[in-house]
JSON list of C-alpha atoms in Angstrom, two decimals:
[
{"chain": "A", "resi": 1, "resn": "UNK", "atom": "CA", "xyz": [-16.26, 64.81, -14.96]},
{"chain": "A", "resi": 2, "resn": "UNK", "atom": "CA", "xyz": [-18.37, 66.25, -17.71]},
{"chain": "A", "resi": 3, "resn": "UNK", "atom": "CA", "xyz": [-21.54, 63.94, -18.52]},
{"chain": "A", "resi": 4, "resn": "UNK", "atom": "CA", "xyz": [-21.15, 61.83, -15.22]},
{"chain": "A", "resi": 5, "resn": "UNK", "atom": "CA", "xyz": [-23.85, 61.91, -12.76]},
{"chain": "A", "resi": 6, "resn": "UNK", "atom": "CA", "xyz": [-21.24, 61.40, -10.16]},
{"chain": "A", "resi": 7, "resn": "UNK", "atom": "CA", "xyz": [-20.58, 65.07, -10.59]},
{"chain": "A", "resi": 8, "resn": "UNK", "atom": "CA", "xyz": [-23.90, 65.57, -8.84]},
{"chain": "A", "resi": 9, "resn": "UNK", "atom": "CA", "xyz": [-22.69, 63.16, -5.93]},
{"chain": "A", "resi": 10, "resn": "UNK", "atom": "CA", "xyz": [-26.67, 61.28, -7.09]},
{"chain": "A", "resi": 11, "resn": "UNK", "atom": "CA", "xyz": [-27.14, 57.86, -8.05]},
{"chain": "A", "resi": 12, "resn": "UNK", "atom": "CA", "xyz": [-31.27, 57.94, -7.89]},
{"chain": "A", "resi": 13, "resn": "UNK", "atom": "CA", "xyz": [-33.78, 59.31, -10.19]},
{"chain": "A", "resi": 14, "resn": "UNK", "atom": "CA", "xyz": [-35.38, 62.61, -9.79]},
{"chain": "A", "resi": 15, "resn": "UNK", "atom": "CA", "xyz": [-37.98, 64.65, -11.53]},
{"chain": "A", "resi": 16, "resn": "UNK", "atom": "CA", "xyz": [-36.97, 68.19, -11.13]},
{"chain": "A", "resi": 17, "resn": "UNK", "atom": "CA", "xyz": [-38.88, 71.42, -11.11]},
{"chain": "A", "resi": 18, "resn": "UNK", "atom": "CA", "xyz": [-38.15, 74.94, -11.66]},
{"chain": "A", "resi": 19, "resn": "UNK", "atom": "CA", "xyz": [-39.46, 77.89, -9.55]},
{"chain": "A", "resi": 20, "resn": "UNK", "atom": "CA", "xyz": [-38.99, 81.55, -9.82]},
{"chain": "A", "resi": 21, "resn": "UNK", "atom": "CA", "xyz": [-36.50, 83.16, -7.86]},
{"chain": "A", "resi": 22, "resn": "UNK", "atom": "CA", "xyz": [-34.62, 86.36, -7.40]},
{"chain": "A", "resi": 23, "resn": "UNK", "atom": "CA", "xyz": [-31.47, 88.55, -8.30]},
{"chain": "A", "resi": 24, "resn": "UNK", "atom": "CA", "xyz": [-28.98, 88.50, -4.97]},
{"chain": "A", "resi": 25, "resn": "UNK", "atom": "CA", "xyz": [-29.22, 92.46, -5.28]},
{"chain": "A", "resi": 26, "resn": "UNK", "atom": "CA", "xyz": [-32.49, 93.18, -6.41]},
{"chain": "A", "resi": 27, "resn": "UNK", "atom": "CA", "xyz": [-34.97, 90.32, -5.17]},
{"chain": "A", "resi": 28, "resn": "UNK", "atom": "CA", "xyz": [-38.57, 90.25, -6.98]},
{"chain": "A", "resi": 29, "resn": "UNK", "atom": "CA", "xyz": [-40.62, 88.05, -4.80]},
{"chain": "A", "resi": 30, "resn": "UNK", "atom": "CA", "xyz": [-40.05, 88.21, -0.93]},
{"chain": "A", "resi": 31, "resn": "UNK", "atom": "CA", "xyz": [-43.41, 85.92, -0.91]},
{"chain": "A", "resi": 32, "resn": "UNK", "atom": "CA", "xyz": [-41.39, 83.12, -1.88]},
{"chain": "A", "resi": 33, "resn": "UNK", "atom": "CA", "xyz": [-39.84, 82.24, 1.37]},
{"chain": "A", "resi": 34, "resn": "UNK", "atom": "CA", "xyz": [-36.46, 82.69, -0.42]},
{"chain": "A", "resi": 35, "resn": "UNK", "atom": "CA", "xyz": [-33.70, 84.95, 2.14]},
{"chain": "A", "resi": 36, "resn": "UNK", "atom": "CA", "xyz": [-32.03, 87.76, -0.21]},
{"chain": "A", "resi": 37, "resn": "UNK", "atom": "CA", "xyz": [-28.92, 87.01, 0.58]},
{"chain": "A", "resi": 38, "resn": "UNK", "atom": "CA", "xyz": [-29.08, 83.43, 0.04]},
{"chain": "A", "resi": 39, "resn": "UNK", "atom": "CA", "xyz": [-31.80, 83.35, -3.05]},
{"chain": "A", "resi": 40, "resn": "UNK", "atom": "CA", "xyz": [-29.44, 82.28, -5.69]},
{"chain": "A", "resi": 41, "resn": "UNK", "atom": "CA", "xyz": [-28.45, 79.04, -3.65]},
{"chain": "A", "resi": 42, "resn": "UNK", "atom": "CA", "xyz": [-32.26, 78.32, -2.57]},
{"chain": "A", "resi": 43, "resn": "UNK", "atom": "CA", "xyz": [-33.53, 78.92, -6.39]},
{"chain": "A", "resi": 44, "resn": "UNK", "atom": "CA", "xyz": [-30.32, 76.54, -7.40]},
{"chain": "A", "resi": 45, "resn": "UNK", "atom": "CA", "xyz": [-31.97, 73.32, -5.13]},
{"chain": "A", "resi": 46, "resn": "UNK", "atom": "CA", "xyz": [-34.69, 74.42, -5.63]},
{"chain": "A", "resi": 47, "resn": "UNK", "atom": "CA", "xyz": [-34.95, 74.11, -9.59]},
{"chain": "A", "resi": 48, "resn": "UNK", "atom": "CA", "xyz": [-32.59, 70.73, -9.29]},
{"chain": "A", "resi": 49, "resn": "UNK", "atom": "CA", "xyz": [-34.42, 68.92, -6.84]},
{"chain": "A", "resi": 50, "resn": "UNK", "atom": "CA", "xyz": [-38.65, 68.50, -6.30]},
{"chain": "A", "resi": 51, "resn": "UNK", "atom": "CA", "xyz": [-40.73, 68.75, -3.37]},
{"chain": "A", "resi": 52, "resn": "UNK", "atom": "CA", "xyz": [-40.73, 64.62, -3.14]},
{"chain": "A", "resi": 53, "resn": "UNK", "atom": "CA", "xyz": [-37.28, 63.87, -1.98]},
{"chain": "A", "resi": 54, "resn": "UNK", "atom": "CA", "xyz": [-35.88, 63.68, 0.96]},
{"chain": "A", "resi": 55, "resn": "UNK", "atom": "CA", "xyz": [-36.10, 66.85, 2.77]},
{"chain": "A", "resi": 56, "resn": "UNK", "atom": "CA", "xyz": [-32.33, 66.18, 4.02]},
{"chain": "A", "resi": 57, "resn": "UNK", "atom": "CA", "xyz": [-31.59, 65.92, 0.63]},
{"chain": "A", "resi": 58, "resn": "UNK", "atom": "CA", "xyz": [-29.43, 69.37, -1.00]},
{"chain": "A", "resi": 59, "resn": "UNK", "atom": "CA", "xyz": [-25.94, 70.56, -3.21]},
{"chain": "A", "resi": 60, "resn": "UNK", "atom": "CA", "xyz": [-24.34, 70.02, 0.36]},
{"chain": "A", "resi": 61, "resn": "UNK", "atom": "CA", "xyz": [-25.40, 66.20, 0.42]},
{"chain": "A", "resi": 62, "resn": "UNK", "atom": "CA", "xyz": [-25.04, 65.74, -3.06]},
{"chain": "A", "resi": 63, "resn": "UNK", "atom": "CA", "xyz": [-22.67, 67.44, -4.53]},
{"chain": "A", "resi": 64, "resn": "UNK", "atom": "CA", "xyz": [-22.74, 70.24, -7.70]},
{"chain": "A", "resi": 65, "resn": "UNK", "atom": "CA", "xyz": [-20.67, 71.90, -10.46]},
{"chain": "A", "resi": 66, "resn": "UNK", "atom": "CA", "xyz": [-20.70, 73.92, -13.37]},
{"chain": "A", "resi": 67, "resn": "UNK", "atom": "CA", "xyz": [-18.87, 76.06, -15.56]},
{"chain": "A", "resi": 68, "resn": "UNK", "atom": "CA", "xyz": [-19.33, 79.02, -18.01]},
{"chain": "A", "resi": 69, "resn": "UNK", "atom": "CA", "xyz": [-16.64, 79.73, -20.62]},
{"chain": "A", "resi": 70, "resn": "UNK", "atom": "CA", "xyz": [-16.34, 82.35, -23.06]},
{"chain": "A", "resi": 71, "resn": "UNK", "atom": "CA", "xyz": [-14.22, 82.96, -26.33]},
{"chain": "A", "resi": 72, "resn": "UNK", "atom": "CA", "xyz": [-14.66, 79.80, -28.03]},
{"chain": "A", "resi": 73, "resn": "UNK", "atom": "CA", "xyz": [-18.37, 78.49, -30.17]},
{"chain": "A", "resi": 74, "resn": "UNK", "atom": "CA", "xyz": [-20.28, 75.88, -28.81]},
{"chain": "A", "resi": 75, "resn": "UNK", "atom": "CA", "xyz": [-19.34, 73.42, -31.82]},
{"chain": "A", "resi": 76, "resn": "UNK", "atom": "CA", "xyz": [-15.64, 73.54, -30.65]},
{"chain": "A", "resi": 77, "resn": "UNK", "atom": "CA", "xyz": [-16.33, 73.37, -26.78]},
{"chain": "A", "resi": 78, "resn": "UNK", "atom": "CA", "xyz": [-18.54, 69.87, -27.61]},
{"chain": "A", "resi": 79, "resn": "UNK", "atom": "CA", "xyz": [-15.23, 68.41, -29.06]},
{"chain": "A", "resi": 80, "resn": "UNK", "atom": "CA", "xyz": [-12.96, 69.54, -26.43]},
{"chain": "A", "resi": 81, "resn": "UNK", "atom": "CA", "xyz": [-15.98, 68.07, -23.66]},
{"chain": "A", "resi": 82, "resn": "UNK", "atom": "CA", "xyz": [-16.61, 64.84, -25.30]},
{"chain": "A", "resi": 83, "resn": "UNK", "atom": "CA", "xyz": [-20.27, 66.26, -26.27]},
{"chain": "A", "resi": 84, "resn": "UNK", "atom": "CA", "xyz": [-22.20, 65.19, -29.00]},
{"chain": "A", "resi": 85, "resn": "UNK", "atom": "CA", "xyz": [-23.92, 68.88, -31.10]},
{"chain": "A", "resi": 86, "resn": "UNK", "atom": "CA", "xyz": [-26.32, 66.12, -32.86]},
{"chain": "A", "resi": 87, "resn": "UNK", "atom": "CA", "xyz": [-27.89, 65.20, -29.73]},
{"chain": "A", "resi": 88, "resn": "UNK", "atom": "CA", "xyz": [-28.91, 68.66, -28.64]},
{"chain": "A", "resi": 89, "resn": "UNK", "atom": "CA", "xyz": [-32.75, 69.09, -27.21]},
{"chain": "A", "resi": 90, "resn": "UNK", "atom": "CA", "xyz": [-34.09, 71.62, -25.68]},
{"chain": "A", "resi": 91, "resn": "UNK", "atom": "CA", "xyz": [-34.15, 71.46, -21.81]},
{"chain": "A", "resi": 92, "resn": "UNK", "atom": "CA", "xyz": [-34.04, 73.60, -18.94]},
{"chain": "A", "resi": 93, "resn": "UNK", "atom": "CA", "xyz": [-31.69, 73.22, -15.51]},
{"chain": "A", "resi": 94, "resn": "UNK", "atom": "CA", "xyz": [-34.49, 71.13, -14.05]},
{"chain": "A", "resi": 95, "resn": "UNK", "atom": "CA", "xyz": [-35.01, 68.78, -16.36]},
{"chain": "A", "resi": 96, "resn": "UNK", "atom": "CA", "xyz": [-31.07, 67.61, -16.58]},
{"chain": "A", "resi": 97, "resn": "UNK", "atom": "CA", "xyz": [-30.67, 65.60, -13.22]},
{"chain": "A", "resi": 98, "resn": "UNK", "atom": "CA", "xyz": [-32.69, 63.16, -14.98]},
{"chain": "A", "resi": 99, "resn": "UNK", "atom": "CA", "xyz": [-31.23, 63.00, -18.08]},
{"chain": "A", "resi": 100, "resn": "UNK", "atom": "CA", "xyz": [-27.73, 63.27, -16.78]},
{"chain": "A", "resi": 101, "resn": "UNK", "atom": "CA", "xyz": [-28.72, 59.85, -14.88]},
{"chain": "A", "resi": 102, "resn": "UNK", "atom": "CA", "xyz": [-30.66, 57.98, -17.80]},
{"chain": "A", "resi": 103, "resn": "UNK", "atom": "CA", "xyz": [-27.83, 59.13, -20.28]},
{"chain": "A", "resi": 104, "resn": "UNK", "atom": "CA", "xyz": [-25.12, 61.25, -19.41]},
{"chain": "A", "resi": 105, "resn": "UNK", "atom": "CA", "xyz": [-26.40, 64.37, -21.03]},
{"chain": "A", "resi": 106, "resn": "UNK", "atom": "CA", "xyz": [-24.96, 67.96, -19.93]},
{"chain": "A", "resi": 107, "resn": "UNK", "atom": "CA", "xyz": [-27.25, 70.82, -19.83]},
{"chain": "A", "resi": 108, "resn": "UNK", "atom": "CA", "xyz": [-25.52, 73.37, -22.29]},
{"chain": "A", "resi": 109, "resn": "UNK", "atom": "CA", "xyz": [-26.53, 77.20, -22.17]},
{"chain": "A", "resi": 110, "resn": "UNK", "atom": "CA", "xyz": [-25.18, 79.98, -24.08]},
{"chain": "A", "resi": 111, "resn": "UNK", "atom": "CA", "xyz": [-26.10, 83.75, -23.16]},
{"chain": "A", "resi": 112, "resn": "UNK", "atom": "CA", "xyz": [-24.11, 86.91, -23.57]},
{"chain": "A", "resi": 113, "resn": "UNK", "atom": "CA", "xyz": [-20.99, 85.23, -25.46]},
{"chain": "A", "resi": 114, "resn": "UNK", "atom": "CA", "xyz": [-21.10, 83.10, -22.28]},
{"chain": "A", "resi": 115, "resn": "UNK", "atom": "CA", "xyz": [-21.41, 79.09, -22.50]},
{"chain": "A", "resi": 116, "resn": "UNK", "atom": "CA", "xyz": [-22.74, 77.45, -19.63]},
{"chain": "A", "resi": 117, "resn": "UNK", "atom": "CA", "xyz": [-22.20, 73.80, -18.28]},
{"chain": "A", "resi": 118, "resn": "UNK", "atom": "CA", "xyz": [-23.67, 71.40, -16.17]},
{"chain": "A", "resi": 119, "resn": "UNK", "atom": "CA", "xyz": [-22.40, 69.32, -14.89]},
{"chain": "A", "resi": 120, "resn": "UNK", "atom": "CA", "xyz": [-19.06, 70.83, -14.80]},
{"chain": "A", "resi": 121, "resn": "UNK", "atom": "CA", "xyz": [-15.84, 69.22, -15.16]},
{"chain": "A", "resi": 122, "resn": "UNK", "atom": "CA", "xyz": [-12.40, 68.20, -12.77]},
{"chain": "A", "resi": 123, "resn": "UNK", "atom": "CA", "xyz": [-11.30, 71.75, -11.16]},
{"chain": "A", "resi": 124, "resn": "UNK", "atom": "CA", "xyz": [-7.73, 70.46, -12.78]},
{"chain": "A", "resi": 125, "resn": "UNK", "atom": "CA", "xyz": [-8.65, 70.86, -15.77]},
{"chain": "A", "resi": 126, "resn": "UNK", "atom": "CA", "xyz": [-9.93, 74.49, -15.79]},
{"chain": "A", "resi": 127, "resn": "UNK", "atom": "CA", "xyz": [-6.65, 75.88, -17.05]},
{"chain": "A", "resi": 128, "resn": "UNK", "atom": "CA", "xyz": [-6.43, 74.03, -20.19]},
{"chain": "A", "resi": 129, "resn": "UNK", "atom": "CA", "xyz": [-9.42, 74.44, -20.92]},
{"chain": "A", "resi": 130, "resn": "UNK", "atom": "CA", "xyz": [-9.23, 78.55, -21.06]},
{"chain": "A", "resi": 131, "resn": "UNK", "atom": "CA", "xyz": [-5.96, 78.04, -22.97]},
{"chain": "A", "resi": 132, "resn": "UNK", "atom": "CA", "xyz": [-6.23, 79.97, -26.38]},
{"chain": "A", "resi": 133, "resn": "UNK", "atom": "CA", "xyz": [-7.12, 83.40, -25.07]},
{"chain": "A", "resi": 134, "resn": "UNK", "atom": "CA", "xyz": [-10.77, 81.79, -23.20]},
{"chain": "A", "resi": 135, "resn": "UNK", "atom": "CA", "xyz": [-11.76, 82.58, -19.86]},
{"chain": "A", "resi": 136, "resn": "UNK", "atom": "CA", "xyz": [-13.48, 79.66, -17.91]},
{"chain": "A", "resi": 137, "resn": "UNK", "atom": "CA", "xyz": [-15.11, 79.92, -14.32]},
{"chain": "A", "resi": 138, "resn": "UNK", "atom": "CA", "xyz": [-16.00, 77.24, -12.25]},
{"chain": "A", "resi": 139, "resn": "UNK", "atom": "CA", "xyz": [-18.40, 76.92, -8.88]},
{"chain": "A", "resi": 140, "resn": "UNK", "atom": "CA", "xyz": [-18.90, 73.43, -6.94]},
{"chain": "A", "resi": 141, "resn": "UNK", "atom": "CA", "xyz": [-19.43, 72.11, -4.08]},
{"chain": "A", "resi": 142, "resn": "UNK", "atom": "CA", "xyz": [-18.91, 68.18, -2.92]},
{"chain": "A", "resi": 143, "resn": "UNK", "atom": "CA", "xyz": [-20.04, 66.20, -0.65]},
{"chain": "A", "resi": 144, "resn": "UNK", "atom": "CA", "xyz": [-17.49, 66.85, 2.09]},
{"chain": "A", "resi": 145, "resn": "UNK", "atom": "CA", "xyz": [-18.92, 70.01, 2.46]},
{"chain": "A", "resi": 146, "resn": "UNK", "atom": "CA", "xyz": [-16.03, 71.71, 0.25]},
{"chain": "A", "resi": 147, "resn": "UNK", "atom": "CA", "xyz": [-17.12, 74.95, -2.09]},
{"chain": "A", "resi": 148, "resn": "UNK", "atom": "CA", "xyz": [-14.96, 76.34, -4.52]},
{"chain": "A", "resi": 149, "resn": "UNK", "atom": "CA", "xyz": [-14.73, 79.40, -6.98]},
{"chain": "A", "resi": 150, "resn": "UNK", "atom": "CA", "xyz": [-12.28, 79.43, -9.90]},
{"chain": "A", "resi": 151, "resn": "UNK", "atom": "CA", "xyz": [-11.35, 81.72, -12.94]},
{"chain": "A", "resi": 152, "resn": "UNK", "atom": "CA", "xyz": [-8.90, 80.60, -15.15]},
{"chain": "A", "resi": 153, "resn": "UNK", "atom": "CA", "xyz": [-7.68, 82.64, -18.54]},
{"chain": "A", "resi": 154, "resn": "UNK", "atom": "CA", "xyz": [-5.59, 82.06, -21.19]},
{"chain": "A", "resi": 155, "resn": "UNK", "atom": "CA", "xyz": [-4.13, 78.77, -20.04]},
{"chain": "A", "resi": 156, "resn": "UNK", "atom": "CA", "xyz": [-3.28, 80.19, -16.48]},
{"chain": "A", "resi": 157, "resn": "UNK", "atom": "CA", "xyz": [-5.70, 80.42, -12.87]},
{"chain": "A", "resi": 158, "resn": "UNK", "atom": "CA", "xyz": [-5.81, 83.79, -11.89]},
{"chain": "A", "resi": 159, "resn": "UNK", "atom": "CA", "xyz": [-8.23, 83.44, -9.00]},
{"chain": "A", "resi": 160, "resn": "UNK", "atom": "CA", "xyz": [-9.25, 80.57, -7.28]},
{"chain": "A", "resi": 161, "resn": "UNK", "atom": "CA", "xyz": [-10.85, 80.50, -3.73]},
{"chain": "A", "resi": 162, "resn": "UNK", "atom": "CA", "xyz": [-13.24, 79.02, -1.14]},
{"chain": "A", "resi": 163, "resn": "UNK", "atom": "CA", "xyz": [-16.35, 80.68, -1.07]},
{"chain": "A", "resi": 164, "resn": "UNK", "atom": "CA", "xyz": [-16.37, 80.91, 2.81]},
{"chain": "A", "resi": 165, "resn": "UNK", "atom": "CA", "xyz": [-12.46, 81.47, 3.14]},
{"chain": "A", "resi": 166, "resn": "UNK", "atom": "CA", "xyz": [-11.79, 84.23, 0.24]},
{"chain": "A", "resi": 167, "resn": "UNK", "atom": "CA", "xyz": [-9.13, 85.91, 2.16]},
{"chain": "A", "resi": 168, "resn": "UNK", "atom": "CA", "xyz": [-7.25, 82.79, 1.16]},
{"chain": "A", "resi": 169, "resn": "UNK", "atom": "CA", "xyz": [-7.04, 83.74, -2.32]},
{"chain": "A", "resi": 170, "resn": "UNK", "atom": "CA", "xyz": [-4.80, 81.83, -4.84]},
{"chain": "A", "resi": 171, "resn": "UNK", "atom": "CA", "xyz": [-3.75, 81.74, -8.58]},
{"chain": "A", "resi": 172, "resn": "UNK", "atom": "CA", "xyz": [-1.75, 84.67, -10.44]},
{"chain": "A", "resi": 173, "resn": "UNK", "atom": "CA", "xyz": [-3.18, 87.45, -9.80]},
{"chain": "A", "resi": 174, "resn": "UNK", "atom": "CA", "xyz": [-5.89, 86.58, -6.50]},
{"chain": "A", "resi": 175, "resn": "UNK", "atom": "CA", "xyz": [-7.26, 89.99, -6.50]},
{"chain": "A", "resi": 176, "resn": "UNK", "atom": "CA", "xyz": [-8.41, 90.55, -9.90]},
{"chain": "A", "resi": 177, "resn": "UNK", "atom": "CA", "xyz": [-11.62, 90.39, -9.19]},
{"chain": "A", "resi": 178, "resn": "UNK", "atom": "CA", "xyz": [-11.80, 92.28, -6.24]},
{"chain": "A", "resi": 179, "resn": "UNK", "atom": "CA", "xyz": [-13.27, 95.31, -7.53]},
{"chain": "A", "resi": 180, "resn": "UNK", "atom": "CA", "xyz": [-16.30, 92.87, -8.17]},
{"chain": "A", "resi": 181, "resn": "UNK", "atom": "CA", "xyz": [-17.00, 91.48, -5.17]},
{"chain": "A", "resi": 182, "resn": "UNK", "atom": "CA", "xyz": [-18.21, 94.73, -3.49]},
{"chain": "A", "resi": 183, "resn": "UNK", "atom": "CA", "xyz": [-21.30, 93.67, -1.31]},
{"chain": "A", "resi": 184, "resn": "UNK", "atom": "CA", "xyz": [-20.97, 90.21, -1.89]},
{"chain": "A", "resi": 185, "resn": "UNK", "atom": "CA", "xyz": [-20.79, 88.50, 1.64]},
{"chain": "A", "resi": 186, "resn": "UNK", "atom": "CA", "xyz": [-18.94, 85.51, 1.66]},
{"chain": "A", "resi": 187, "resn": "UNK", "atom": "CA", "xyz": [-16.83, 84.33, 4.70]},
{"chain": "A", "resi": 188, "resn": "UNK", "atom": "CA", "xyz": [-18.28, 82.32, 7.68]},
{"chain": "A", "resi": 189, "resn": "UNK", "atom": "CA", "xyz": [-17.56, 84.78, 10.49]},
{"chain": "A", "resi": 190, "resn": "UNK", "atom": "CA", "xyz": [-18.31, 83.37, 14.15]},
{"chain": "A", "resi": 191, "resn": "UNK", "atom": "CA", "xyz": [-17.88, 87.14, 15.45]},
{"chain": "A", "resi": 192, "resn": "UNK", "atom": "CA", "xyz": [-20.30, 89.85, 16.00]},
{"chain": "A", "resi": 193, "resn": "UNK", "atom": "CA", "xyz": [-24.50, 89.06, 15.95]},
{"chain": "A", "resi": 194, "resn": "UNK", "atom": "CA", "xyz": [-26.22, 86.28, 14.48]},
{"chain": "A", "resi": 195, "resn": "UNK", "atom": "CA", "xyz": [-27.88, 88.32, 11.78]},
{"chain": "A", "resi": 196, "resn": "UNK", "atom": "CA", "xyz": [-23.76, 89.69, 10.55]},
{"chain": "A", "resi": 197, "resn": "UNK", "atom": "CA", "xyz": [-22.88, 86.17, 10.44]},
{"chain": "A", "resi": 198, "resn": "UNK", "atom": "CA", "xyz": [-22.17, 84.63, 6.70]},
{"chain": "A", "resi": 199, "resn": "UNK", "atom": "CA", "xyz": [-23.28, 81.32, 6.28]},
{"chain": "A", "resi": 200, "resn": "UNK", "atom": "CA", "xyz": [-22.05, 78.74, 3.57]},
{"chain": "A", "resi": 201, "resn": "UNK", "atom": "CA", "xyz": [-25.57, 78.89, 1.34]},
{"chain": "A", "resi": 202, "resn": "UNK", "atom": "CA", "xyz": [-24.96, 82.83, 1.15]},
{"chain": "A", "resi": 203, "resn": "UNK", "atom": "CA", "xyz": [-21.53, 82.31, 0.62]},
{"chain": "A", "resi": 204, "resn": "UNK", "atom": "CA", "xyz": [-22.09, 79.87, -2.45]},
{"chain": "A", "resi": 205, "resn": "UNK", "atom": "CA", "xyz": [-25.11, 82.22, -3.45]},
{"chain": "A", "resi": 206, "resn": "UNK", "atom": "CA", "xyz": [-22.38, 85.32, -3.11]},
{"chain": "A", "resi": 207, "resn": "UNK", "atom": "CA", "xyz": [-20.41, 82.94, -5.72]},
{"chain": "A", "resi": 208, "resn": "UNK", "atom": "CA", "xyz": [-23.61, 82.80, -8.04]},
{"chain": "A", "resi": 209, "resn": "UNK", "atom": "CA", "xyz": [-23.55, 86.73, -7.77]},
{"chain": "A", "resi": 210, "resn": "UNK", "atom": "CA", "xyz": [-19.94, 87.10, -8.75]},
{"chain": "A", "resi": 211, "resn": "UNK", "atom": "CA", "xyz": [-20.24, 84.89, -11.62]},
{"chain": "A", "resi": 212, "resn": "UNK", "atom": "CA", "xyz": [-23.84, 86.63, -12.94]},
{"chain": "A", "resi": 213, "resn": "UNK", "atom": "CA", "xyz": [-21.33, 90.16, -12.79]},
{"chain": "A", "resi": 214, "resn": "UNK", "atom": "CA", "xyz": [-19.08, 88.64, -14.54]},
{"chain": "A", "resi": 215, "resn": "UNK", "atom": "CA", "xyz": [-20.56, 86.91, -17.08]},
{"chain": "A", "resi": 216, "resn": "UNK", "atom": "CA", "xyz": [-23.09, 90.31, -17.10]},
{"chain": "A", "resi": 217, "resn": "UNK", "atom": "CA", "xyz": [-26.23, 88.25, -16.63]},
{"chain": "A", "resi": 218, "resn": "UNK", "atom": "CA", "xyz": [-29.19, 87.74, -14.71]},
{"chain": "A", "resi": 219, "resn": "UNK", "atom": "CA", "xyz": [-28.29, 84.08, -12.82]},
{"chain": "A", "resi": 220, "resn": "UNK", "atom": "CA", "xyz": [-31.91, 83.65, -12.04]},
{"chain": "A", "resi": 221, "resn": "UNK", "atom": "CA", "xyz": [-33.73, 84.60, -15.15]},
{"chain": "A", "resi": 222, "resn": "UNK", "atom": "CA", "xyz": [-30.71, 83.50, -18.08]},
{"chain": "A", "resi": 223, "resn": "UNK", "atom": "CA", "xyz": [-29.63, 80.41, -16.51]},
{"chain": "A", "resi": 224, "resn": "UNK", "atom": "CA", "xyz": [-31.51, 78.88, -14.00]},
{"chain": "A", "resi": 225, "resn": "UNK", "atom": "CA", "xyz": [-34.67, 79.28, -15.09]},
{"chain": "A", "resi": 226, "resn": "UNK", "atom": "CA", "xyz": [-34.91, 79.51, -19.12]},
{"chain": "A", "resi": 227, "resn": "UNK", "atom": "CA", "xyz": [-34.78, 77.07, -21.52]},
{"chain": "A", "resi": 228, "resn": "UNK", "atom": "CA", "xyz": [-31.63, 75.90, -23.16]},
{"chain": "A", "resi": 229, "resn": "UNK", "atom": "CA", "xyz": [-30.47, 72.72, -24.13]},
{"chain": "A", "resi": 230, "resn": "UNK", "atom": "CA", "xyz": [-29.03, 69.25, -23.08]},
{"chain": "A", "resi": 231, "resn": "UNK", "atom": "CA", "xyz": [-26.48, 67.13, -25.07]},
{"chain": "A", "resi": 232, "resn": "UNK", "atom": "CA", "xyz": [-25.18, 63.32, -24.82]},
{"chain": "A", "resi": 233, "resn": "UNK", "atom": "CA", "xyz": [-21.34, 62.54, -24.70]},
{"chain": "A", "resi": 234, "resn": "UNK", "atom": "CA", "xyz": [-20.37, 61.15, -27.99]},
{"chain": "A", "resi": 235, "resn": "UNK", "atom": "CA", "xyz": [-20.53, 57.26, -27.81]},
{"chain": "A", "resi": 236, "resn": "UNK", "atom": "CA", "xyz": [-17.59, 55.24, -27.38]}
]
């Protein structure tokens, strides 16, 4: 749920850090130890979580979400979240673990008409929330090892898969976004040679990809690693 730190699957502090990172089809820095097909997953943890914890520790242990929604102003998305606009401050994706945990904030980004959450909210929810000609999309993972992707417009899901399984496409019309998806590697395949096989950190960084073409931005450098802002949920 929106403003919990459950929806991280943490219940410890954390000092975050960002680090560059790279575009899943055009990397910039090989030097960083970062694998181009699975860059947009390893900048992800690595901009939530610091060099101090656990080295166990990751999304698949602790669980992530977020959405981006477009065709509504940030004012009205607050309400309809339970946000509070007066308690915006500028903050960047690794700076919100902590504050989510100290006081509930969500890290709030807006880029290209696009809004960005995190946390996210409950996948159930996605449809109502697009209702009124909006398009939401949602990517999380939880900590039974479960991924998902999800676009939802106008009130209705249209596409909604898991990121290692999307031949098992559902919603109204599952193949809308085929024509998108071209070179995006995303099923766990046990066939062929190790270096064909698909993995689930490419297959949730093929997810990142999807969304950046979507959306039509730059994951790494418009929304992992700028600055945009956190807010509080209102107060009961």
């Amino acid at each position: 749920m929106s403003g919990e730190s459950a929806a991280f699957g943490f219940d410890g502090a954390a000092s975050p850090s960002a680090r560059d990172g790279d575009r899943i089809d055009e990397p910039r820095d090989e030097g960083l130890g970062m694998s181009p097909r699975t860059h947009l997953y390893d900048l992800l943890v690595s901009t939530i979580f610091t060099e101090g914890l656990d080295d166990q520790m990751d999304l698949w242990t602790l669980g992530f979400s977020a959405i981006w929604i477009k065709g509504t102003d940030l004012d009205t998305l607050a309400a309809d979240l339970h946000l509070d606009p007066a308690t915006r401050t500028p903050c960047h994706l690794s700076e919100i673990l902590d504050r989510n945990i100290d006081d509930g904030s969500d890290w709030v980004a807006e880029v290209n008409g696009w809004i960005g959450i995190v946390p996210g909210v409950d996948r159930e929810r996605l449809p109502s929330i697009s209702e009124g000609g909006r398009e939401v999309l949602n990517v999380s993972m939880d900590i039974s090892g479960r991924e998902y992707f999800d676009y939802a417009r106008d009130g209705r899901m249209i596409v909604s898969f898991d990121p290692a399984f999307p031949e098992n496409r559902s919603g109204d019309d599952p193949h809308a976004l085929d024509h998108l998806m071209d070179g995006l590697r995303f099923q766990i395949s046990d066939d062929g040679s190790v270096d064909d096989r698909v993995e689930e950190d490419e297959s949730f960084s093929s997810a990142l990809a999807l969304i950046g073409r979507i959306t039509g931005t730059d994951m790494a450098a418009d929304w992992f690693e700028a600055r945009h802002s956190s807010m509080r949920p209102v107060s009961s």
